[in-house]
Amino acid sequence: MNRVPQRRPGLPVSARLRLTLGYAAFLVVSGMAVLAGVYIVVRYIPDYPLTTADPSVTHVNITSRGQIVEALVDVTLWVLLALAVIGLAGGWFLAGWVLRPLHRIDAAVRTVATGRLDHRIRLTGPDDEFRRLADAFDHMLDRLQDAFAVQERFAANASHELRTPLAITATMLDVARREPGHDPVFDRLGEVNARAVALTEALLRLADVDAVTAAAEPVDLADPVRRAVAEAWEEAGRRGVDLRLDAASAPVTGDAELLLRLADNLVRNTLRHNVGGGTATVSVGRAPDGSAVLRTENTGPVLDPETVARLTEPFLRGQGRTRRGGEGHGLGLALVSRVVDVHGGTLDLVARPGGGLAVTVVLPARSQAVFL
């Protein structure tokens, strides 16, 4: 798996500051070179007493080559200081003017990093390196957006097309199983068909989340979490898992239905990827900065960091790709990840040292929520 290389620690120095210092250094060095040339020329002046051509002038401050050199040295220091000041001030202004398009490109990259593939730079101005870079970036985003759109439409269309034949098959199997003395294979086929129907519905939910624009309504995140936990109590008892809830008010702006799907998938995961006699804790509250924090932890098998990093991939579960006969479809955390992205939040998965998984969802506070 490819990983982003770690940056070496160092002092944060902006490109504008580096350009400014470089411009000022170049100006000072150039001034030193010119003054050094003047100094060399002065050294070749004949060393004899200097007199004025005007007899009426009797007081002359500089009367020898040595005095000229001393005066030149004094002036040189002031000239170099003036060049340094002019270089810093002018360099800072010129660097800011030259790098202005780069600020727009940087802002666009940061916006796209949040998931907004519809954002474009559309840089205007001369056809220079910055303009070509911005146009190439916009073209890349066009292709990425088209690729994601094709993928989402394929998943949605394929799921819709599968619904009808699966429903017909389910009806035919139900009729066959009602016949007295039916072949037990029909029971097995019914289970397989039911799993295919559930998988199709899960794909449709994921496609719906990919295509949706979240509703911007006031929601207390604790409400869908409490509802999800209440609906999971029976399953927790059946599995012998101690399910605990600690819910405090956490207001956000979002889509209540999507947030319920998020909470339900996280709670179900804590139960289905657990061990008998294990524990599952669900907590929701507010961070010091006002953002809403939903955290789930559960006991379970030990997970390595490589597996945890890929758990948000579709059709992947804690023990690898979904297998026949296994429970779930491997779409739960993929859907959770997409819901979090739609609400402008962050999702963090960490393997617990003793086994199991800790999941932390952070959503912006009610006044800060951002949607795609």
PDB file of C-alpha atoms in Angstrom, residues 195-308:
ATOM      1  CA  ARG A 195     -28.064 -12.273   1.404  1.00  0.00           C
ATOM      2  CA  ALA A 196     -27.941 -11.100  -2.223  1.00  0.00           C
ATOM      3  CA  VAL A 197     -30.986  -8.878  -1.624  1.00  0.00           C
ATOM      4  CA  ALA A 198     -29.392  -7.389   1.501  1.00  0.00           C
ATOM      5  CA  LEU A 199     -26.147  -6.761  -0.376  1.00  0.00           C
ATOM      6  CA  THR A 200     -28.060  -5.027  -3.172  1.00  0.00           C
ATOM      7  CA  GLU A 201     -29.842  -2.809  -0.669  1.00  0.00           C
ATOM      8  CA  ALA A 202     -26.507  -1.949   0.971  1.00  0.00           C
ATOM      9  CA  LEU A 203     -25.053  -0.976  -2.411  1.00  0.00           C
ATOM     10  CA  LEU A 204     -28.065   1.235  -3.074  1.00  0.00           C
ATOM     11  CA  ARG A 205     -27.651   2.961   0.278  1.00  0.00           C
ATOM     12  CA  LEU A 206     -23.989   3.601  -0.465  1.00  0.00           C
ATOM     13  CA  ALA A 207     -24.828   4.939  -3.929  1.00  0.00           C
ATOM     14  CA  ASP A 208     -27.525   7.157  -2.427  1.00  0.00           C
ATOM     15  CA  VAL A 209     -25.047   8.652   0.014  1.00  0.00           C
ATOM     16  CA  ASP A 210     -22.536   9.232  -2.801  1.00  0.00           C
ATOM     17  CA  ALA A 211     -25.131  11.138  -4.818  1.00  0.00           C
ATOM     18  CA  VAL A 212     -26.851  13.028  -1.992  1.00  0.00           C
ATOM     19  CA  THR A 213     -26.449  16.603  -0.906  1.00  0.00           C
ATOM     20  CA  ALA A 214     -26.923  16.530   2.836  1.00  0.00           C
ATOM     21  CA  ALA A 215     -29.796  18.467   4.337  1.00  0.00           C
ATOM     22  CA  ALA A 216     -28.650  21.399   6.449  1.00  0.00           C
ATOM     23  CA  GLU A 217     -30.946  20.985   9.430  1.00  0.00           C
ATOM     24  CA  PRO A 218     -30.244  21.366  13.168  1.00  0.00           C
ATOM     25  CA  VAL A 219     -29.622  17.908  14.607  1.00  0.00           C
ATOM     26  CA  ASP A 220     -28.481  16.735  18.016  1.00  0.00           C
ATOM     27  CA  LEU A 221     -26.059  13.902  17.210  1.00  0.00           C
ATOM     28  CA  ALA A 222     -26.989  12.245  20.501  1.00  0.00           C
ATOM     29  CA  ASP A 223     -30.525  11.537  19.216  1.00  0.00           C
ATOM     30  CA  PRO A 224     -29.631   9.214  16.293  1.00  0.00           C
ATOM     31  CA  VAL A 225     -26.953   7.583  18.458  1.00  0.00           C
ATOM     32  CA  ARG A 226     -29.464   6.791  21.213  1.00  0.00           C
ATOM     33  CA  ARG A 227     -31.890   5.427  18.619  1.00  0.00           C
ATOM     34  CA  ALA A 228     -29.216   3.229  17.035  1.00  0.00           C
ATOM     35  CA  VAL A 229     -28.165   1.831  20.424  1.00  0.00           C
ATOM     36  CA  ALA A 230     -31.786   1.184  21.422  1.00  0.00           C
ATOM     37  CA  GLU A 231     -32.354  -0.808  18.228  1.00  0.00           C
ATOM     38  CA  ALA A 232     -29.160  -2.815  18.862  1.00  0.00           C
ATOM     39  CA  TRP A 233     -29.914  -3.845  22.483  1.00  0.00           C
ATOM     40  CA  GLU A 234     -31.568  -7.089  21.461  1.00  0.00           C
ATOM     41  CA  GLU A 235     -28.704  -8.079  19.169  1.00  0.00           C
ATOM     42  CA  ALA A 236     -26.168  -7.217  21.885  1.00  0.00           C
ATOM     43  CA  GLY A 237     -27.952  -9.517  24.346  1.00  0.00           C
ATOM     44  CA  ARG A 238     -28.147 -12.289  21.795  1.00  0.00           C
ATOM     45  CA  ARG A 239     -24.413 -12.072  21.159  1.00  0.00           C
ATOM     46  CA  GLY A 240     -23.487 -11.774  24.832  1.00  0.00           C
ATOM     47  CA  VAL A 241     -21.878  -8.355  24.370  1.00  0.00           C
ATOM     48  CA  ASP A 242     -22.071  -5.714  27.095  1.00  0.00           C
ATOM     49  CA  LEU A 243     -23.258  -2.597  25.205  1.00  0.00           C
ATOM     50  CA  ARG A 244     -22.731   0.699  27.049  1.00  0.00           C
ATOM     51  CA  LEU A 245     -23.839   4.194  26.080  1.00  0.00           C
ATOM     52  CA  ASP A 246     -22.660   7.598  27.302  1.00  0.00           C
ATOM     53  CA  ALA A 247     -24.550  10.276  25.388  1.00  0.00           C
ATOM     54  CA  ALA A 248     -24.427  14.029  25.906  1.00  0.00           C
ATOM     55  CA  SER A 249     -25.891  16.747  23.729  1.00  0.00           C
ATOM     56  CA  ALA A 250     -23.811  17.432  20.602  1.00  0.00           C
ATOM     57  CA  PRO A 251     -25.609  19.825  18.209  1.00  0.00           C
ATOM     58  CA  VAL A 252     -24.580  19.782  14.551  1.00  0.00           C
ATOM     59  CA  THR A 253     -26.077  20.869  11.255  1.00  0.00           C
ATOM     60  CA  GLY A 254     -26.712  17.908   9.017  1.00  0.00           C
ATOM     61  CA  ASP A 255     -29.006  15.235   7.661  1.00  0.00           C
ATOM     62  CA  ALA A 256     -30.768  13.287  10.409  1.00  0.00           C
ATOM     63  CA  GLU A 257     -31.337  10.204   8.240  1.00  0.00           C
ATOM     64  CA  LEU A 258     -27.702  10.008   7.136  1.00  0.00           C
ATOM     65  CA  LEU A 259     -26.489  10.501  10.697  1.00  0.00           C
ATOM     66  CA  LEU A 260     -28.778   7.667  11.834  1.00  0.00           C
ATOM     67  CA  ARG A 261     -27.232   5.408   9.180  1.00  0.00           C
ATOM     68  CA  LEU A 262     -23.789   6.426  10.405  1.00  0.00           C
ATOM     69  CA  ALA A 263     -24.604   5.679  14.050  1.00  0.00           C
ATOM     70  CA  ASP A 264     -26.380   2.401  13.238  1.00  0.00           C
ATOM     71  CA  ASN A 265     -23.454   1.079  11.190  1.00  0.00           C
ATOM     72  CA  LEU A 266     -20.920   1.976  13.863  1.00  0.00           C
ATOM     73  CA  VAL A 267     -22.982   0.401  16.664  1.00  0.00           C
ATOM     74  CA  ARG A 268     -23.652  -2.774  14.634  1.00  0.00           C
ATOM     75  CA  ASN A 269     -19.944  -3.082  13.846  1.00  0.00           C
ATOM     76  CA  THR A 270     -19.052  -2.993  17.556  1.00  0.00           C
ATOM     77  CA  LEU A 271     -21.343  -6.014  18.059  1.00  0.00           C
ATOM     78  CA  ARG A 272     -20.669  -8.070  14.938  1.00  0.00           C
ATOM     79  CA  HIS A 273     -16.889  -7.778  15.148  1.00  0.00           C
ATOM     80  CA  ASN A 274     -16.701  -8.674  18.821  1.00  0.00           C
ATOM     81  CA  VAL A 275     -16.252 -11.744  20.990  1.00  0.00           C
ATOM     82  CA  GLY A 276     -18.622 -13.517  23.314  1.00  0.00           C
ATOM     83  CA  GLY A 277     -18.608 -11.843  26.712  1.00  0.00           C
ATOM     84  CA  GLY A 278     -16.946  -8.779  25.213  1.00  0.00           C
ATOM     85  CA  THR A 279     -17.806  -5.109  25.623  1.00  0.00           C
ATOM     86  CA  ALA A 280     -18.861  -2.334  23.263  1.00  0.00           C
ATOM     87  CA  THR A 281     -18.929   1.303  24.348  1.00  0.00           C
ATOM     88  CA  VAL A 282     -20.561   4.167  22.484  1.00  0.00           C
ATOM     89  CA  SER A 283     -20.085   7.768  23.554  1.00  0.00           C
ATOM     90  CA  VAL A 284     -21.114  11.085  22.053  1.00  0.00           C
ATOM     91  CA  GLY A 285     -20.417  14.594  23.275  1.00  0.00           C
ATOM     92  CA  ARG A 286     -18.729  17.873  22.456  1.00  0.00           C
ATOM     93  CA  ALA A 287     -15.041  18.655  22.094  1.00  0.00           C
ATOM     94  CA  PRO A 288     -13.540  21.810  23.677  1.00  0.00           C
ATOM     95  CA  ASP A 289     -13.810  23.598  20.310  1.00  0.00           C
ATOM     96  CA  GLY A 290     -17.552  22.830  20.117  1.00  0.00           C
ATOM     97  CA  SER A 291     -17.384  20.076  17.492  1.00  0.00           C
ATOM     98  CA  ALA A 292     -19.423  16.914  17.982  1.00  0.00           C
ATOM     99  CA  VAL A 293     -17.495  13.724  18.758  1.00  0.00           C
ATOM    100  CA  LEU A 294     -18.883  10.201  18.357  1.00  0.00           C
ATOM    101  CA  ARG A 295     -16.621   7.413  19.577  1.00  0.00           C
ATOM    102  CA  THR A 296     -17.122   3.653  19.579  1.00  0.00           C
ATOM    103  CA  GLU A 297     -14.827   0.987  21.037  1.00  0.00           C
ATOM    104  CA  ASN A 298     -15.169  -2.757  21.145  1.00  0.00           C
ATOM    105  CA  THR A 299     -13.262  -5.851  22.116  1.00  0.00           C
ATOM    106  CA  GLY A 300     -12.442  -8.294  19.371  1.00  0.00           C
ATOM    107  CA  PRO A 301      -9.615  -9.822  17.365  1.00  0.00           C
ATOM    108  CA  VAL A 302      -6.271  -8.030  17.186  1.00  0.00           C
ATOM    109  CA  LEU A 303      -6.004  -5.920  14.022  1.00  0.00           C
ATOM    110  CA  ASP A 304      -2.778  -4.815  12.384  1.00  0.00           C
ATOM    111  CA  PRO A 305      -2.374  -1.188  11.184  1.00  0.00           C
ATOM    112  CA  GLU A 306      -2.352  -2.275   7.517  1.00  0.00           C
ATOM    113  CA  THR A 307      -5.811  -3.814   7.843  1.00  0.00           C
ATOM    114  CA  VAL A 308      -7.206  -0.882   9.832  1.00  0.00           C
TER     115      VAL A 308
END
